[in-house]
PDB file of C-alpha atoms and ligand atoms in Angstrom:
ATOM      1  CA  MET A   1     113.586 127.475  41.339  1.00  0.00           C
ATOM      2  CA  LYS A   2     112.129 130.844  42.325  1.00  0.00           C
ATOM      3  CA  HIS A   3     110.730 132.067  39.007  1.00  0.00           C
ATOM      4  CA  LEU A   4     110.328 130.978  35.382  1.00  0.00           C
ATOM      5  CA  LEU A   5     111.412 134.054  33.422  1.00  0.00           C
ATOM      6  CA  LYS A   6     113.275 132.398  30.516  1.00  0.00           C
ATOM      7  CA  LEU A   7     114.864 129.009  29.760  1.00  0.00           C
ATOM      8  CA  LEU A   8     118.303 130.617  29.655  1.00  0.00           C
ATOM      9  CA  ASP A   9     118.061 130.852  33.499  1.00  0.00           C
ATOM     10  CA  LEU A  10     117.485 127.109  33.955  1.00  0.00           C
ATOM     11  CA  THR A  11     120.037 124.272  34.148  1.00  0.00           C
ATOM     12  CA  GLU A  12     119.510 121.055  32.200  1.00  0.00           C
ATOM     13  CA  GLU A  13     118.829 119.347  35.550  1.00  0.00           C
ATOM     14  CA  GLU A  14     116.087 121.850  36.417  1.00  0.00           C
ATOM     15  CA  ILE A  15     114.413 121.338  33.001  1.00  0.00           C
ATOM     16  CA  ILE A  16     114.509 117.548  33.321  1.00  0.00           C
ATOM     17  CA  ASP A  17     113.155 117.801  36.867  1.00  0.00           C
ATOM     18  CA  LEU A  18     110.200 119.844  35.577  1.00  0.00           C
ATOM     19  CA  LEU A  19     109.551 117.342  32.776  1.00  0.00           C
ATOM     20  CA  ASN A  20     109.628 114.427  35.235  1.00  0.00           C
ATOM     21  CA  LEU A  21     107.154 116.182  37.493  1.00  0.00           C
ATOM     22  CA  ALA A  22     104.967 117.027  34.480  1.00  0.00           C
ATOM     23  CA  ASP A  23     104.875 113.319  33.546  1.00  0.00           C
ATOM     24  CA  GLN A  24     103.927 112.433  37.121  1.00  0.00           C
ATOM     25  CA  LEU A  25     101.114 115.041  37.207  1.00  0.00           C
ATOM     26  CA  LYS A  26      99.843 113.803  33.851  1.00  0.00           C
ATOM     27  CA  TYR A  27      99.730 110.258  35.237  1.00  0.00           C
ATOM     28  CA  GLU A  28      97.877 111.435  38.373  1.00  0.00           C
ATOM     29  CA  ARG A  29      95.299 113.310  36.306  1.00  0.00           C
ATOM     30  CA  LYS A  30      94.739 110.383  33.898  1.00  0.00           C
ATOM     31  CA  HIS A  31      94.179 108.043  36.851  1.00  0.00           C
ATOM     32  CA  ASN A  32      91.957 110.463  38.778  1.00  0.00           C
ATOM     33  CA  ILE A  33      94.452 110.664  41.645  1.00  0.00           C
ATOM     34  CA  PRO A  34      93.833 113.965  43.463  1.00  0.00           C
ATOM     35  CA  HIS A  35      96.926 116.174  43.554  1.00  0.00           C
ATOM     36  CA  PRO A  36      96.146 119.310  45.558  1.00  0.00           C
ATOM     37  CA  ARG A  37      99.785 120.396  45.863  1.00  0.00           C
ATOM     38  CA  LEU A  38      98.850 124.088  45.891  1.00  0.00           C
ATOM     39  CA  ALA A  39      95.840 123.958  48.202  1.00  0.00           C
ATOM     40  CA  GLY A  40      94.849 127.452  49.323  1.00  0.00           C
ATOM     41  CA  LYS A  41      97.296 129.242  47.000  1.00  0.00           C
ATOM     42  CA  THR A  42      96.267 132.019  44.613  1.00  0.00           C
ATOM     43  CA  LEU A  43      97.776 132.720  41.180  1.00  0.00           C
ATOM     44  CA  GLY A  44      97.241 136.078  39.431  1.00  0.00           C
ATOM     45  CA  MET A  45      97.330 135.801  35.657  1.00  0.00           C
ATOM     46  CA  ILE A  46      98.050 139.115  33.862  1.00  0.00           C
ATOM     47  CA  PHE A  47      97.254 139.119  30.135  1.00  0.00           C
ATOM     48  CA  GLN A  48      98.365 142.013  27.930  1.00  0.00           C
ATOM     49  CA  LYS A  49      97.843 139.820  24.803  1.00  0.00           C
ATOM     50  CA  ALA A  50      95.203 137.353  23.714  1.00  0.00           C
ATOM     51  CA  SER A  51      95.358 133.681  24.718  1.00  0.00           C
ATOM     52  CA  THR A  52      93.426 130.443  24.454  1.00  0.00           C
ATOM     53  CA  ARG A  53      95.806 127.722  25.610  1.00  0.00           C
ATOM     54  CA  THR A  54      97.838 129.605  28.179  1.00  0.00           C
ATOM     55  CA  ARG A  55      94.886 131.105  29.935  1.00  0.00           C
ATOM     56  CA  VAL A  56      92.779 127.948  30.053  1.00  0.00           C
ATOM     57  CA  SER A  57      95.611 125.598  30.928  1.00  0.00           C
ATOM     58  CA  PHE A  58      96.908 127.814  33.780  1.00  0.00           C
ATOM     59  CA  GLU A  59      93.382 128.406  35.065  1.00  0.00           C
ATOM     60  CA  THR A  60      92.304 124.764  35.086  1.00  0.00           C
ATOM     61  CA  GLY A  61      95.788 123.681  36.220  1.00  0.00           C
ATOM     62  CA  MET A  62      95.538 125.838  39.338  1.00  0.00           C
ATOM     63  CA  VAL A  63      92.084 124.432  40.117  1.00  0.00           C
ATOM     64  CA  GLN A  64      93.357 120.846  39.667  1.00  0.00           C
ATOM     65  CA  LEU A  65      96.217 121.637  42.091  1.00  0.00           C
ATOM     66  CA  GLY A  66      93.681 122.834  44.712  1.00  0.00           C
ATOM     67  CA  GLY A  67      94.486 126.506  44.242  1.00  0.00           C
ATOM     68  CA  TYR A  68      92.692 129.552  42.852  1.00  0.00           C
ATOM     69  CA  PRO A  69      93.442 131.372  39.616  1.00  0.00           C
ATOM     70  CA  LEU A  70      92.562 135.035  39.014  1.00  0.00           C
ATOM     71  CA  PHE A  71      92.327 136.224  35.383  1.00  0.00           C
ATOM     72  CA  LEU A  72      93.605 139.786  35.190  1.00  0.00           C
ATOM     73  CA  SER A  73      93.190 141.398  31.779  1.00  0.00           C
ATOM     74  CA  SER A  74      95.342 144.482  31.234  1.00  0.00           C
ATOM     75  CA  HIS A  75      92.189 146.136  29.809  1.00  0.00           C
ATOM     76  CA  ASP A  76      90.789 146.144  33.324  1.00  0.00           C
ATOM     77  CA  LEU A  77      93.959 146.650  35.381  1.00  0.00           C
ATOM     78  CA  GLN A  78      95.536 150.048  36.172  1.00  0.00           C
ATOM     79  CA  ILE A  79      98.667 148.696  34.456  1.00  0.00           C
ATOM     80  CA  GLY A  80      96.716 149.213  31.225  1.00  0.00           C
ATOM     81  CA  ARG A  81      96.347 152.891  32.194  1.00  0.00           C
ATOM     82  CA  GLY A  82     100.018 153.366  32.884  1.00  0.00           C
ATOM     83  CA  GLU A  83     100.563 152.266  36.516  1.00  0.00           C
ATOM     84  CA  PRO A  84     104.172 151.180  36.599  1.00  0.00           C
ATOM     85  CA  VAL A  85     104.887 147.445  36.716  1.00  0.00           C
ATOM     86  CA  GLN A  86     107.160 148.051  39.675  1.00  0.00           C
ATOM     87  CA  ASP A  87     104.224 149.262  41.756  1.00  0.00           C
ATOM     88  CA  THR A  88     101.884 146.619  40.429  1.00  0.00           C
ATOM     89  CA  ALA A  89     104.439 143.963  41.444  1.00  0.00           C
ATOM     90  CA  ARG A  90     104.700 145.272  45.001  1.00  0.00           C
ATOM     91  CA  VAL A  91     100.950 145.508  45.430  1.00  0.00           C
ATOM     92  CA  LEU A  92     100.055 142.124  43.914  1.00  0.00           C
ATOM     93  CA  SER A  93     102.784 140.423  45.958  1.00  0.00           C
ATOM     94  CA  ARG A  94     100.818 141.347  49.082  1.00  0.00           C
ATOM     95  CA  TYR A  95      97.682 139.512  47.838  1.00  0.00           C
ATOM     96  CA  LEU A  96      98.887 136.608  45.716  1.00  0.00           C
ATOM     97  CA  ASP A  97     101.159 133.541  46.018  1.00  0.00           C
ATOM     98  CA  GLY A  98     102.359 133.779  42.416  1.00  0.00           C
ATOM     99  CA  ILE A  99     101.918 135.745  39.183  1.00  0.00           C
ATOM    100  CA  MET A 100     101.803 134.570  35.577  1.00  0.00           C
ATOM    101  CA  ILE A 101     102.222 137.324  33.014  1.00  0.00           C
ATOM    102  CA  ARG A 102     101.856 137.452  29.209  1.00  0.00           C
ATOM    103  CA  THR A 103     103.149 140.691  27.813  1.00  0.00           C
ATOM    104  CA  PHE A 104     105.349 142.400  25.192  1.00  0.00           C
ATOM    105  CA  ALA A 105     108.722 143.360  26.749  1.00  0.00           C
ATOM    106  CA  GLN A 106     110.787 140.729  28.551  1.00  0.00           C
ATOM    107  CA  LYS A 107     111.987 143.585  30.809  1.00  0.00           C
ATOM    108  CA  GLU A 108     108.487 143.880  32.226  1.00  0.00           C
ATOM    109  CA  VAL A 109     108.594 140.250  33.397  1.00  0.00           C
ATOM    110  CA  GLU A 110     112.085 140.714  34.840  1.00  0.00           C
ATOM    111  CA  ASP A 111     110.904 143.926  36.620  1.00  0.00           C
ATOM    112  CA  LEU A 112     107.963 142.068  38.165  1.00  0.00           C
ATOM    113  CA  ALA A 113     110.430 139.514  39.524  1.00  0.00           C
ATOM    114  CA  ASN A 114     112.828 142.238  40.781  1.00  0.00           C
ATOM    115  CA  TYR A 115     110.207 144.350  42.534  1.00  0.00           C
ATOM    116  CA  GLY A 116     107.739 141.711  43.662  1.00  0.00           C
ATOM    117  CA  THR A 117     108.281 139.092  46.319  1.00  0.00           C
ATOM    118  CA  VAL A 118     106.268 136.214  44.868  1.00  0.00           C
ATOM    119  CA  PRO A 119     107.222 133.756  42.072  1.00  0.00           C
ATOM    120  CA  ILE A 120     106.803 135.113  38.531  1.00  0.00           C
ATOM    121  CA  ILE A 121     106.041 132.881  35.524  1.00  0.00           C
ATOM    122  CA  ASN A 122     106.512 134.098  31.950  1.00  0.00           C
ATOM    123  CA  GLY A 123     103.421 133.179  29.930  1.00  0.00           C
ATOM    124  CA  LEU A 124     105.002 134.624  26.713  1.00  0.00           C
ATOM    125  CA  THR A 125     106.850 137.765  25.835  1.00  0.00           C
ATOM    126  CA  ASP A 126     108.223 139.025  22.509  1.00  0.00           C
ATOM    127  CA  PHE A 127     111.481 137.439  23.580  1.00  0.00           C
ATOM    128  CA  CYS A 128     110.469 133.956  24.692  1.00  0.00           C
ATOM    129  CA  HIS A 129     107.785 131.408  25.493  1.00  0.00           C
ATOM    130  CA  PRO A 130     109.296 129.070  28.082  1.00  0.00           C
ATOM    131  CA  CYS A 131     106.066 127.384  29.218  1.00  0.00           C
ATOM    132  CA  GLN A 132     105.298 126.364  25.669  1.00  0.00           C
ATOM    133  CA  VAL A 133     108.755 124.895  25.096  1.00  0.00           C
ATOM    134  CA  LEU A 134     108.608 122.880  28.340  1.00  0.00           C
ATOM    135  CA  ALA A 135     105.419 121.311  26.945  1.00  0.00           C
ATOM    136  CA  ASP A 136     107.155 120.777  23.618  1.00  0.00           C
ATOM    137  CA  LEU A 137     110.121 119.006  25.227  1.00  0.00           C
ATOM    138  CA  MET A 138     107.714 116.903  27.266  1.00  0.00           C
ATOM    139  CA  THR A 139     105.909 115.845  24.042  1.00  0.00           C
ATOM    140  CA  ILE A 140     109.139 115.005  22.225  1.00  0.00           C
ATOM    141  CA  ARG A 141     110.316 112.816  25.158  1.00  0.00           C
ATOM    142  CA  GLU A 142     106.902 111.155  25.271  1.00  0.00           C
ATOM    143  CA  TYR A 143     107.057 110.196  21.609  1.00  0.00           C
ATOM    144  CA  LYS A 144     110.761 109.462  21.265  1.00  0.00           C
ATOM    145  CA  GLY A 145     111.600 108.074  24.728  1.00  0.00           C
ATOM    146  CA  SER A 146     114.619 110.345  25.278  1.00  0.00           C
ATOM    147  CA  PHE A 147     116.456 113.306  23.781  1.00  0.00           C
ATOM    148  CA  ASN A 148     119.551 111.270  22.999  1.00  0.00           C
ATOM    149  CA  GLY A 149     120.799 111.766  19.470  1.00  0.00           C
ATOM    150  CA  LEU A 150     117.717 113.748  18.366  1.00  0.00           C
ATOM    151  CA  LYS A 151     117.763 116.676  15.956  1.00  0.00           C
ATOM    152  CA  MET A 152     115.222 119.489  16.386  1.00  0.00           C
ATOM    153  CA  CYS A 153     114.561 121.799  13.428  1.00  0.00           C
ATOM    154  CA  TYR A 154     112.761 125.158  13.506  1.00  0.00           C
ATOM    155  CA  ILE A 155     111.565 126.847  10.338  1.00  0.00           C
ATOM    156  CA  GLY A 156     110.302 130.413  10.145  1.00  0.00           C
ATOM    157  CA  ASP A 157     110.460 133.634  12.124  1.00  0.00           C
ATOM    158  CA  GLY A 158     113.298 134.036  14.644  1.00  0.00           C
ATOM    159  CA  ASN A 159     110.689 134.938  17.245  1.00  0.00           C
ATOM    160  CA  ASN A 160     109.820 134.064  20.873  1.00  0.00           C
ATOM    161  CA  MET A 161     109.235 130.406  19.925  1.00  0.00           C
ATOM    162  CA  ALA A 162     112.498 130.153  17.990  1.00  0.00           C
ATOM    163  CA  ASN A 163     114.391 131.677  20.897  1.00  0.00           C
ATOM    164  CA  SER A 164     112.988 129.291  23.502  1.00  0.00           C
ATOM    165  CA  LEU A 165     113.209 126.194  21.281  1.00  0.00           C
ATOM    166  CA  ILE A 166     116.868 126.856  20.522  1.00  0.00           C
ATOM    167  CA  VAL A 167     117.719 127.286  24.217  1.00  0.00           C
ATOM    168  CA  GLY A 168     115.539 124.428  25.417  1.00  0.00           C
ATOM    169  CA  GLY A 169     116.562 121.991  22.706  1.00  0.00           C
ATOM    170  CA  LEU A 170     120.266 122.618  23.206  1.00  0.00           C
ATOM    171  CA  LYS A 171     120.011 122.519  27.014  1.00  0.00           C
ATOM    172  CA  VAL A 172     118.524 119.016  26.978  1.00  0.00           C
ATOM    173  CA  GLY A 173     121.182 117.788  24.568  1.00  0.00           C
ATOM    174  CA  MET A 174     119.452 117.820  21.165  1.00  0.00           C
ATOM    175  CA  LYS A 175     121.048 119.143  18.014  1.00  0.00           C
ATOM    176  CA  VAL A 176     119.152 122.193  16.819  1.00  0.00           C
ATOM    177  CA  SER A 177     118.957 123.540  13.264  1.00  0.00           C
ATOM    178  CA  VAL A 178     117.135 126.731  12.304  1.00  0.00           C
ATOM    179  CA  ALA A 179     116.039 128.192   8.969  1.00  0.00           C
ATOM    180  CA  CYS A 180     115.106 131.873   9.053  1.00  0.00           C
ATOM    181  CA  PRO A 181     115.162 134.680   6.482  1.00  0.00           C
ATOM    182  CA  LYS A 182     118.246 136.879   6.961  1.00  0.00           C
ATOM    183  CA  ASP A 183     116.254 139.828   8.313  1.00  0.00           C
ATOM    184  CA  TYR A 184     114.285 137.693  10.851  1.00  0.00           C
ATOM    185  CA  GLN A 185     117.003 136.010  12.855  1.00  0.00           C
ATOM    186  CA  PRO A 186     116.621 134.822  16.480  1.00  0.00           C
ATOM    187  CA  ASP A 187     117.679 137.156  19.318  1.00  0.00           C
ATOM    188  CA  ALA A 188     121.429 137.967  19.552  1.00  0.00           C
ATOM    189  CA  GLN A 189     121.601 136.742  23.172  1.00  0.00           C
ATOM    190  CA  VAL A 190     120.148 133.399  22.102  1.00  0.00           C
ATOM    191  CA  LEU A 191     122.496 133.115  19.087  1.00  0.00           C
ATOM    192  CA  ASP A 192     125.412 133.878  21.384  1.00  0.00           C
ATOM    193  CA  PHE A 193     124.355 131.006  23.712  1.00  0.00           C
ATOM    194  CA  ALA A 194     123.672 128.699  20.738  1.00  0.00           C
ATOM    195  CA  ASN A 195     126.902 129.392  18.903  1.00  0.00           C
ATOM    196  CA  LYS A 196     128.899 128.284  21.973  1.00  0.00           C
ATOM    197  CA  ASN A 197     127.177 124.892  21.556  1.00  0.00           C
ATOM    198  CA  GLY A 198     128.549 122.504  18.925  1.00  0.00           C
ATOM    199  CA  GLY A 199     125.030 121.196  18.155  1.00  0.00           C
ATOM    200  CA  PHE A 200     123.626 124.415  16.622  1.00  0.00           C
ATOM    201  CA  THR A 201     123.317 125.363  12.934  1.00  0.00           C
ATOM    202  CA  ILE A 202     121.485 128.224  11.204  1.00  0.00           C
ATOM    203  CA  THR A 203     120.751 128.693   7.502  1.00  0.00           C
ATOM    204  CA  ASP A 204     118.248 130.436   5.240  1.00  0.00           C
ATOM    205  CA  SER A 205     117.243 127.121   3.559  1.00  0.00           C
ATOM    206  CA  PRO A 206     114.293 125.248   5.128  1.00  0.00           C
ATOM    207  CA  VAL A 207     115.130 121.976   3.298  1.00  0.00           C
ATOM    208  CA  GLU A 208     118.770 122.159   4.396  1.00  0.00           C
ATOM    209  CA  ALA A 209     117.726 122.716   8.035  1.00  0.00           C
ATOM    210  CA  ALA A 210     115.308 119.766   7.894  1.00  0.00           C
ATOM    211  CA  VAL A 211     117.895 117.194   6.809  1.00  0.00           C
ATOM    212  CA  ASP A 212     117.730 114.204   9.218  1.00  0.00           C
ATOM    213  CA  ALA A 213     115.406 116.082  11.603  1.00  0.00           C
ATOM    214  CA  ASP A 214     113.494 114.071  14.217  1.00  0.00           C
ATOM    215  CA  VAL A 215     111.121 116.891  15.051  1.00  0.00           C
ATOM    216  CA  ILE A 216     110.213 119.969  13.021  1.00  0.00           C
ATOM    217  CA  PHE A 217     108.687 123.109  14.523  1.00  0.00           C
ATOM    218  CA  THR A 218     107.265 126.203  12.959  1.00  0.00           C
ATOM    219  CA  ASP A 219     105.253 129.204  14.147  1.00  0.00           C
ATOM    220  CA  VAL A 220     103.200 132.028  12.674  1.00  0.00           C
ATOM    221  CA  TRP A 221     104.926 134.557  10.385  1.00  0.00           C
ATOM    222  CA  ALA A 222     103.369 137.514  12.246  1.00  0.00           C
ATOM    223  CA  SER A 223     103.189 137.254  16.016  1.00  0.00           C
ATOM    224  CA  MET A 224     100.876 139.126  18.386  1.00  0.00           C
ATOM    225  CA  GLY A 225     101.700 142.805  18.136  1.00  0.00           C
ATOM    226  CA  GLN A 226     102.975 142.460  14.549  1.00  0.00           C
ATOM    227  CA  GLU A 227      99.570 142.441  12.846  1.00  0.00           C
ATOM    228  CA  GLY A 228     100.460 145.639  10.973  1.00  0.00           C
ATOM    229  CA  GLU A 229     103.431 143.930   9.326  1.00  0.00           C
ATOM    230  CA  ALA A 230     101.445 140.868   8.204  1.00  0.00           C
ATOM    231  CA  GLU A 231     101.568 141.710   4.470  1.00  0.00           C
ATOM    232  CA  LYS A 232     105.282 142.520   4.458  1.00  0.00           C
ATOM    233  CA  ARG A 233     105.961 139.329   6.386  1.00  0.00           C
ATOM    234  CA  ARG A 234     103.899 137.206   4.016  1.00  0.00           C
ATOM    235  CA  ILE A 235     106.343 138.222   1.305  1.00  0.00           C
ATOM    236  CA  ALA A 236     109.496 137.858   3.464  1.00  0.00           C
ATOM    237  CA  PHE A 237     108.518 134.361   4.664  1.00  0.00           C
ATOM    238  CA  ASN A 238     107.395 133.025   1.277  1.00  0.00           C
ATOM    239  CA  GLY A 239     109.001 129.536   1.113  1.00  0.00           C
ATOM    240  CA  TYR A 240     109.430 129.176   4.877  1.00  0.00           C
ATOM    241  CA  GLN A 241     106.712 126.597   5.048  1.00  0.00           C
ATOM    242  CA  VAL A 242     106.592 123.119   6.596  1.00  0.00           C
ATOM    243  CA  ASN A 243     105.405 121.069   3.630  1.00  0.00           C
ATOM    244  CA  ASP A 244     106.085 117.742   1.911  1.00  0.00           C
ATOM    245  CA  ASP A 245     109.417 118.938   0.489  1.00  0.00           C
ATOM    246  CA  VAL A 246     110.665 119.899   3.934  1.00  0.00           C
ATOM    247  CA  LEU A 247     109.448 116.615   5.472  1.00  0.00           C
ATOM    248  CA  GLY A 248     111.045 114.694   2.627  1.00  0.00           C
ATOM    249  CA  ALA A 249     114.458 115.822   3.883  1.00  0.00           C
ATOM    250  CA  ALA A 250     113.721 114.724   7.479  1.00  0.00           C
ATOM    251  CA  HIS A 251     113.742 111.234   9.025  1.00  0.00           C
ATOM    252  CA  ALA A 252     110.756 109.125   8.040  1.00  0.00           C
ATOM    253  CA  GLU A 253     109.432 109.170  11.616  1.00  0.00           C
ATOM    254  CA  CYS A 254     109.861 112.888  12.011  1.00  0.00           C
ATOM    255  CA  MET A 255     107.374 114.630  14.315  1.00  0.00           C
ATOM    256  CA  VAL A 256     105.796 117.961  13.510  1.00  0.00           C
ATOM    257  CA  GLN A 257     104.998 120.387  16.319  1.00  0.00           C
ATOM    258  CA  HIS A 258     103.187 123.739  16.337  1.00  0.00           C
ATOM    259  CA  CYS A 259     102.481 125.854  19.424  1.00  0.00           C
ATOM    260  CA  LEU A 260      99.202 127.064  17.851  1.00  0.00           C
ATOM    261  CA  PRO A 261      97.381 129.033  16.660  1.00  0.00           C
ATOM    262  CA  ALA A 262      98.355 127.824  13.167  1.00  0.00           C
ATOM    263  CA  HIS A 263      97.863 129.553   9.831  1.00  0.00           C
ATOM    264  CA  ARG A 264      97.383 126.745   7.342  1.00  0.00           C
ATOM    265  CA  GLY A 265      98.738 127.580   3.906  1.00  0.00           C
ATOM    266  CA  GLU A 266     101.279 129.963   5.420  1.00  0.00           C
ATOM    267  CA  GLU A 267     103.851 128.427   7.796  1.00  0.00           C
ATOM    268  CA  ILE A 268     102.434 124.914   7.445  1.00  0.00           C
ATOM    269  CA  THR A 269     100.335 123.110   4.812  1.00  0.00           C
ATOM    270  CA  GLU A 270      96.881 121.749   5.721  1.00  0.00           C
ATOM    271  CA  LYS A 271      98.150 118.273   4.677  1.00  0.00           C
ATOM    272  CA  VAL A 272     101.145 118.270   6.991  1.00  0.00           C
ATOM    273  CA  PHE A 273      99.145 119.784   9.844  1.00  0.00           C
ATOM    274  CA  GLU A 274      96.422 117.169   9.647  1.00  0.00           C
ATOM    275  CA  ALA A 275      98.875 114.272   9.157  1.00  0.00           C
ATOM    276  CA  HIS A 276     100.555 115.314  12.447  1.00  0.00           C
ATOM    277  CA  ALA A 277      97.455 116.545  14.296  1.00  0.00           C
ATOM    278  CA  ASN A 278      97.745 113.914  17.078  1.00  0.00           C
ATOM    279  CA  GLU A 279     101.273 115.118  17.931  1.00  0.00           C
ATOM    280  CA  ILE A 280     100.236 118.754  17.738  1.00  0.00           C
ATOM    281  CA  PHE A 281      97.229 118.346  20.021  1.00  0.00           C
ATOM    282  CA  ASP A 282      99.200 116.176  22.445  1.00  0.00           C
ATOM    283  CA  GLU A 283     101.610 119.092  22.535  1.00  0.00           C
ATOM    284  CA  ALA A 284      98.720 121.466  23.313  1.00  0.00           C
ATOM    285  CA  GLU A 285      97.476 119.134  26.068  1.00  0.00           C
ATOM    286  CA  ASN A 286     100.926 118.953  27.589  1.00  0.00           C
ATOM    287  CA  ARG A 287     100.798 122.724  28.248  1.00  0.00           C
ATOM    288  CA  LEU A 288      98.468 121.785  31.148  1.00  0.00           C
ATOM    289  CA  HIS A 289     100.809 119.206  32.656  1.00  0.00           C
ATOM    290  CA  ALA A 290     104.054 121.089  32.100  1.00  0.00           C
ATOM    291  CA  GLN A 291     102.633 124.289  33.578  1.00  0.00           C
ATOM    292  CA  LYS A 292     101.295 122.467  36.618  1.00  0.00           C
ATOM    293  CA  ALA A 293     104.868 121.255  37.160  1.00  0.00           C
ATOM    294  CA  VAL A 294     106.117 124.826  36.901  1.00  0.00           C
ATOM    295  CA  LEU A 295     103.437 126.039  39.344  1.00  0.00           C
ATOM    296  CA  VAL A 296     104.314 123.337  41.876  1.00  0.00           C
ATOM    297  CA  LYS A 297     108.070 123.998  41.540  1.00  0.00           C
ATOM    298  CA  VAL A 298     107.814 127.745  42.080  1.00  0.00           C
ATOM    299  CA  MET A 299     104.786 128.006  44.379  1.00  0.00           C
ATOM    300  CA  GLY A 300     104.831 124.699  46.235  1.00  0.00           C
ATOM    301  CA  SER A 301     106.624 123.979  49.471  1.00  0.00           C
ATOM    302  CA  GLN A 302     109.272 121.812  47.743  1.00  0.00           C
ATOM    303  CA  ASN A 303     110.789 124.613  45.639  1.00  0.00           C
TER     304      ASN A 303
HETATM  305  N1   CP B 401     100.494 128.409  22.245  1.00  0.00           N
HETATM  306  C1   CP B 401      99.963 129.363  23.004  1.00  0.00           C
HETATM  307  O1   CP B 401     100.603 130.027  23.858  1.00  0.00           O
HETATM  308  O2   CP B 401      98.651 129.579  22.768  1.00  0.00           O
HETATM  309  P1   CP B 401      97.754 130.799  23.297  1.00  0.00           P
HETATM  310  O3   CP B 401      98.229 132.039  22.654  1.00  0.00           O
HETATM  311  O4   CP B 401      96.335 130.416  22.875  1.00  0.00           O
HETATM  312  O5   CP B 401      97.873 130.875  24.778  1.00  0.00           O
HETATM  313  N1  NVA B 402     104.922 133.714  18.122  1.00  0.00           N
HETATM  314  C1  NVA B 402     103.532 133.662  18.504  1.00  0.00           C
HETATM  315  C2  NVA B 402     103.291 132.579  19.493  1.00  0.00           C
HETATM  316  C3  NVA B 402     101.859 132.438  19.954  1.00  0.00           C
HETATM  317  C4  NVA B 402     101.673 131.390  20.995  1.00  0.00           C
HETATM  318  C5  NVA B 402     103.119 135.029  19.071  1.00  0.00           C
HETATM  319  O1  NVA B 402     103.895 135.596  19.840  1.00  0.00           O
HETATM  320  O2  NVA B 402     102.041 135.511  18.725  1.00  0.00           O
END
């Protein structure tokens, strides 16, 4: 695996391999077994959007792996003043062993990979959030034991999280159901992939999507960069909430997951959020372990 640009690029085997390594790294950390698999390596982390989890988990993850993380805010980089990503990629490739980037356009991440010579990791674009969904899959397998026969449900905006969950869920063999308003559907490329898979359904009814679900996901109604549409979206997404009615349609042992940050009272009720807080914060913790697996796979000697 050279890069992690989007889950569409990965095979089921590559995803499972990453999850197995993530489990191993979690075990090593819990038992204080040193695991300096990236000793002496440097990761540049370019952020064009805000972050709590992604920044801190990549930064501490690199340190735990014996490497060195560099936080590069676009406010301080020349990229923020218009230096082309193609040039940034070629320069940074001469200093760093890998680059993680959080930005708007997926094309920017793909350009970094095309022009640079070091591994590129997508830390979220408007199109997808592969690191998050690897942590989500890790958490589901931790709680449920395997993906066999499971149904994943996503309720809300057809955004970066929806796109990656659909692809990741289907690739590991889960059934995936989605409920989105008609004007906020997932990306066409993702729907094309999903519709070729017998396990995919899409509807505009949250309760219908949740029937027999084993895990329900949701995400914010207005993502980073869409702050100006927040009011319009509050109206469009009215009813697309993970609440007791939705959970009533799911299996009794249904998990609830949220990538965070969450807006209680919008996409999820306070009651449902707090009832499933352990699962949600295990999911957040697993960002660390899943990303360390990605770092080792793309930057380590065994890639
Ligand atoms: N879930 C997630 O990516 O969180 P941050 O935006 O805080 O990194
Ligand atoms: N869809 C959200 C996810 C945040 C982790 C956003 O892009 O803002």
